[in-house]
CSV table of N, CA and C in Angstrom, one decimal:
chain,number,residue,atom,x,y,z
A,1,MET,N,-119.1,123.6,-90.7
A,1,MET,CA,-119.1,123.1,-89.3
A,1,MET,C,-119.0,121.6,-89.2
A,2,ASP,N,-119.5,120.9,-90.3
A,2,ASP,CA,-119.4,119.5,-90.3
A,2,ASP,C,-117.9,119.0,-90.3
A,3,GLU,N,-117.0,119.8,-90.8
A,3,GLU,CA,-115.6,119.5,-90.9
A,3,GLU,C,-114.9,119.6,-89.6
A,4,ILE,N,-115.4,120.4,-88.7
A,4,ILE,CA,-114.8,120.5,-87.4
A,4,ILE,C,-114.9,119.3,-86.5
A,5,TYR,N,-116.1,118.8,-86.4
A,5,TYR,CA,-116.3,117.6,-85.5
A,5,TYR,C,-117.1,116.5,-86.3
A,6,LYS,N,-116.5,115.4,-86.4
A,6,LYS,CA,-117.1,114.3,-87.1
A,6,LYS,C,-117.5,113.2,-86.1
A,7,ILE,N,-118.7,112.8,-86.2
A,7,ILE,CA,-119.2,111.7,-85.3
A,7,ILE,C,-118.5,110.4,-85.6
A,8,ALA,N,-118.0,109.8,-84.5
A,8,ALA,CA,-117.2,108.6,-84.7
A,8,ALA,C,-118.1,107.5,-85.2
A,9,SER,N,-117.5,106.6,-85.9
A,9,SER,CA,-118.3,105.6,-86.5
A,9,SER,C,-118.3,104.3,-85.7
A,10,THR,N,-117.3,104.1,-84.8
A,10,THR,CA,-117.3,102.9,-84.0
A,10,THR,C,-118.3,102.9,-82.9
A,11,GLU,N,-118.9,101.8,-82.6
A,11,GLU,CA,-120.0,101.7,-81.6
A,11,GLU,C,-119.5,102.0,-80.2
A,12,ARG,N,-118.3,101.6,-79.9
A,12,ARG,CA,-117.7,101.9,-78.6
A,12,ARG,C,-117.6,103.4,-78.3
A,13,ILE,N,-117.1,104.1,-79.3
A,13,ILE,CA,-117.0,105.6,-79.1
A,13,ILE,C,-118.4,106.3,-79.0
A,14,GLN,N,-119.3,105.8,-79.8
A,14,GLN,CA,-120.7,106.3,-79.7
A,14,GLN,C,-121.3,106.1,-78.3
A,15,VAL,N,-121.1,104.9,-77.8
A,15,VAL,CA,-121.5,104.6,-76.4
A,15,VAL,C,-120.9,105.5,-75.4
A,16,LEU,N,-119.6,105.7,-75.5
A,16,LEU,CA,-118.8,106.6,-74.6
A,16,LEU,C,-119.3,108.0,-74.7
A,17,GLU,N,-119.6,108.5,-75.9
A,17,GLU,CA,-120.1,109.9,-76.1
A,17,GLU,C,-121.5,110.0,-75.4
A,18,LYS,N,-122.3,109.0,-75.5
A,18,LYS,CA,-123.6,109.1,-74.9
A,18,LYS,C,-123.5,109.1,-73.4
A,19,GLU,N,-122.6,108.3,-72.8
A,19,GLU,CA,-122.3,108.3,-71.4
A,19,GLU,C,-121.7,109.6,-70.9
A,20,LEU,N,-120.9,110.2,-71.8
A,20,LEU,CA,-120.3,111.5,-71.4
A,20,LEU,C,-121.4,112.6,-71.4
A,21,ALA,N,-122.4,112.5,-72.3
A,21,ALA,CA,-123.5,113.5,-72.3
A,21,ALA,C,-124.3,113.3,-71.1
A,22,THR,N,-124.6,112.1,-70.6
A,22,THR,CA,-125.4,111.9,-69.4
A,22,THR,C,-124.6,112.3,-68.2
A,23,GLN,N,-123.3,112.1,-68.2
A,23,GLN,CA,-122.5,112.5,-67.0
A,23,GLN,C,-122.4,114.0,-66.9
A,24,LEU,N,-122.4,114.7,-68.1
A,24,LEU,CA,-122.4,116.2,-68.1
A,24,LEU,C,-123.7,116.7,-67.5
A,25,THR,N,-124.8,116.1,-67.9
A,25,THR,CA,-126.1,116.6,-67.4
A,25,THR,C,-126.2,116.4,-65.9
A,26,GLU,N,-125.7,115.2,-65.4
A,26,GLU,CA,-125.7,114.9,-64.0
A,26,GLU,C,-124.8,115.9,-63.2
A,27,LEU,N,-123.6,116.2,-63.8
A,27,LEU,CA,-122.7,117.1,-63.2
A,27,LEU,C,-123.3,118.5,-63.1
A,28,LYS,N,-124.0,118.9,-64.1
A,28,LYS,CA,-124.6,120.2,-64.2
A,28,LYS,C,-125.7,120.3,-63.1
A,29,ARG,N,-126.5,119.2,-62.9
A,29,ARG,CA,-127.5,119.1,-61.9
A,29,ARG,C,-126.9,119.2,-60.5
A,30,GLU,N,-125.9,118.4,-60.3
A,30,GLU,CA,-125.2,118.4,-59.0
A,30,GLU,C,-124.6,119.8,-58.6
A,31,ARG,N,-124.1,120.4,-59.6
A,31,ARG,CA,-123.5,121.8,-59.4
A,31,ARG,C,-124.6,122.8,-59.1
A,32,GLU,N,-125.7,122.7,-59.8
A,32,GLU,CA,-126.8,123.6,-59.5
A,32,GLU,C,-127.4,123.4,-58.1
A,33,LEU,N,-127.5,122.1,-57.7
A,33,LEU,CA,-128.0,121.8,-56.3
A,33,LEU,C,-127.0,122.4,-55.3
A,34,ALA,N,-125.7,122.2,-55.5
A,34,ALA,CA,-124.7,122.7,-54.6
A,34,ALA,C,-124.8,124.2,-54.5
A,35,LEU,N,-124.9,124.9,-55.6
A,35,LEU,CA,-125.0,126.3,-55.6
A,35,LEU,C,-126.3,126.8,-54.8
A,36,LYS,N,-127.4,126.1,-55.1
A,36,LYS,CA,-128.6,126.5,-54.4
A,36,LYS,C,-128.5,126.3,-52.9
A,37,LYS,N,-127.8,125.2,-52.5
A,37,LYS,CA,-127.7,124.9,-51.1
A,37,LYS,C,-126.8,126.0,-50.4
A,38,THR,N,-125.7,126.4,-51.1
A,38,THR,CA,-124.9,127.4,-50.5
A,38,THR,C,-125.5,128.8,-50.4
A,39,LEU,N,-126.5,129.0,-51.3
A,39,LEU,CA,-127.2,130.3,-51.3
A,39,LEU,C,-128.3,130.4,-50.3
A,40,GLN,N,-128.7,129.3,-49.7
A,40,GLN,CA,-129.8,129.4,-48.7
A,40,GLN,C,-129.2,130.1,-47.5
A,41,VAL,N,-130.1,130.9,-47.0
A,41,VAL,CA,-129.7,131.7,-45.8
A,41,VAL,C,-130.6,131.3,-44.6
A,42,ALA,N,-130.0,131.0,-43.5
A,42,ALA,CA,-130.7,130.6,-42.3
A,42,ALA,C,-131.6,131.8,-41.8
A,43,GLU,N,-132.7,131.5,-41.2
A,43,GLU,CA,-133.5,132.5,-40.7
A,43,GLU,C,-132.8,133.3,-39.6
A,44,SER,N,-133.0,134.6,-39.5
A,44,SER,CA,-132.3,135.4,-38.6
A,44,SER,C,-132.9,135.2,-37.2
A,45,LYS,N,-132.1,135.3,-36.2
A,45,LYS,CA,-132.5,135.2,-34.8
A,45,LYS,C,-133.4,136.4,-34.4
A,46,SER,N,-134.2,136.1,-33.4
A,46,SER,CA,-135.1,137.2,-33.0
A,46,SER,C,-134.2,138.2,-32.2
A,47,LEU,N,-134.6,139.5,-32.2
A,47,LEU,CA,-133.9,140.5,-31.6
A,47,LEU,C,-134.0,140.4,-30.1
A,48,VAL,N,-132.8,140.4,-29.4
A,48,VAL,CA,-132.8,140.3,-28.0
A,48,VAL,C,-132.2,141.7,-27.5
A,49,ILE,N,-133.0,142.3,-26.6
A,49,ILE,CA,-132.5,143.6,-26.0
A,49,ILE,C,-131.9,143.2,-24.7
A,50,GLN,N,-130.7,143.4,-24.6
A,50,GLN,CA,-129.9,143.0,-23.4
A,50,GLN,C,-130.4,143.6,-22.1
A,51,PRO,N,-130.7,144.9,-22.0
A,51,PRO,CA,-131.2,145.5,-20.8
A,51,PRO,C,-132.5,144.8,-20.3
A,52,ASP,N,-133.4,144.5,-21.3
A,52,ASP,CA,-134.7,143.8,-20.9
A,52,ASP,C,-134.4,142.4,-20.2
A,53,VAL,N,-133.4,141.7,-20.8
A,53,VAL,CA,-133.1,140.4,-20.3
A,53,VAL,C,-132.5,140.6,-18.9
A,54,MET,N,-131.6,141.5,-18.7
A,54,MET,CA,-131.0,141.7,-17.4
A,54,MET,C,-132.1,142.2,-16.4
A,55,GLN,N,-133.0,143.0,-16.8
A,55,GLN,CA,-134.1,143.4,-15.9
A,55,GLN,C,-134.9,142.2,-15.4
A,56,ARG,N,-135.3,141.3,-16.3
A,56,ARG,CA,-136.1,140.1,-16.0
A,56,ARG,C,-135.3,139.3,-15.0
A,57,GLU,N,-134.0,139.1,-15.3
A,57,GLU,CA,-133.2,138.3,-14.4
A,57,GLU,C,-133.1,138.9,-13.0
A,58,LEU,N,-133.0,140.2,-12.9
A,58,LEU,CA,-132.9,140.9,-11.6
A,58,LEU,C,-134.2,140.8,-10.9
A,59,GLU,N,-135.3,140.9,-11.6
A,59,GLU,CA,-136.6,140.7,-10.9
A,59,GLU,C,-136.8,139.3,-10.4
A,60,SER,N,-136.4,138.3,-11.2
A,60,SER,CA,-136.5,137.0,-10.7
A,60,SER,C,-135.6,136.7,-9.5
A,61,CYS,N,-134.5,137.4,-9.4
A,61,CYS,CA,-133.6,137.2,-8.2
A,61,CYS,C,-134.1,137.9,-7.0
A,62,LEU,N,-134.8,139.0,-7.2
A,62,LEU,CA,-135.4,139.7,-6.1
A,62,LEU,C,-136.7,139.1,-5.6
A,63,LYS,N,-137.3,138.4,-6.4
A,63,LYS,CA,-138.6,137.8,-6.0
A,63,LYS,C,-138.4,136.7,-5.0
A,64,ARG,N,-139.2,136.7,-4.0
A,64,ARG,CA,-139.0,135.7,-2.9
A,64,ARG,C,-139.7,134.4,-3.4
A,65,GLU,N,-138.9,133.3,-3.2
A,65,GLU,CA,-139.4,132.0,-3.6
A,65,GLU,C,-140.5,131.5,-2.7
A,66,TYR,N,-140.3,131.7,-1.4
A,66,TYR,CA,-141.3,131.2,-0.4
A,66,TYR,C,-141.9,132.4,0.2
A,67,THR,N,-143.2,132.5,0.2
A,67,THR,CA,-143.9,133.6,0.8
A,67,THR,C,-144.8,133.0,1.9
A,68,PRO,N,-145.3,133.8,2.8
A,68,PRO,CA,-146.2,133.3,3.9
A,68,PRO,C,-147.5,132.6,3.3
A,69,GLU,N,-147.9,133.0,2.1
A,69,GLU,CA,-149.1,132.5,1.5
A,69,GLU,C,-148.8,131.1,1.0
A,70,ASN,N,-147.7,130.8,0.3
A,70,ASN,CA,-147.5,129.5,-0.3
A,70,ASN,C,-146.7,128.5,0.6
A,71,LEU,N,-146.1,129.0,1.7
A,71,LEU,CA,-145.4,128.1,2.6
A,71,LEU,C,-146.3,127.0,3.2
A,72,PRO,N,-147.5,127.3,3.8
A,72,PRO,CA,-148.3,126.2,4.3
A,72,PRO,C,-148.6,125.2,3.3
A,73,LEU,N,-148.9,125.6,2.0
A,73,LEU,CA,-149.2,124.6,1.0
A,73,LEU,C,-148.0,123.7,0.7
A,74,LEU,N,-146.8,124.3,0.7
A,74,LEU,CA,-145.6,123.5,0.5
A,74,LEU,C,-145.3,122.5,1.6
A,75,LEU,N,-145.7,122.9,2.9
A,75,LEU,CA,-145.4,122.1,4.0
A,75,LEU,C,-146.4,120.9,4.0
A,76,LEU,N,-147.6,121.1,3.4
A,76,LEU,CA,-148.6,120.0,3.4
A,76,LEU,C,-148.2,118.9,2.4
A,77,GLN,N,-147.4,119.2,1.5
A,77,GLN,CA,-147.1,118.2,0.4
A,77,GLN,C,-146.3,117.0,0.9
């Protein structure tokens, strides 16, 4: 195995190899964070039953805004 890769003897190459090792760990960390971010799922919306919504809207439309009970109070304002 020692014959396959020999550590370079010059100082510049050793510095570059150390920089490469740190860059690889940073790249690995960035990739891991990106994957975790893409795997996050937003919380699901609450279930809305359309007939119930339509029924509430219909009831609010049919409800009288001004009644004989609250009209005198509104006139006094």
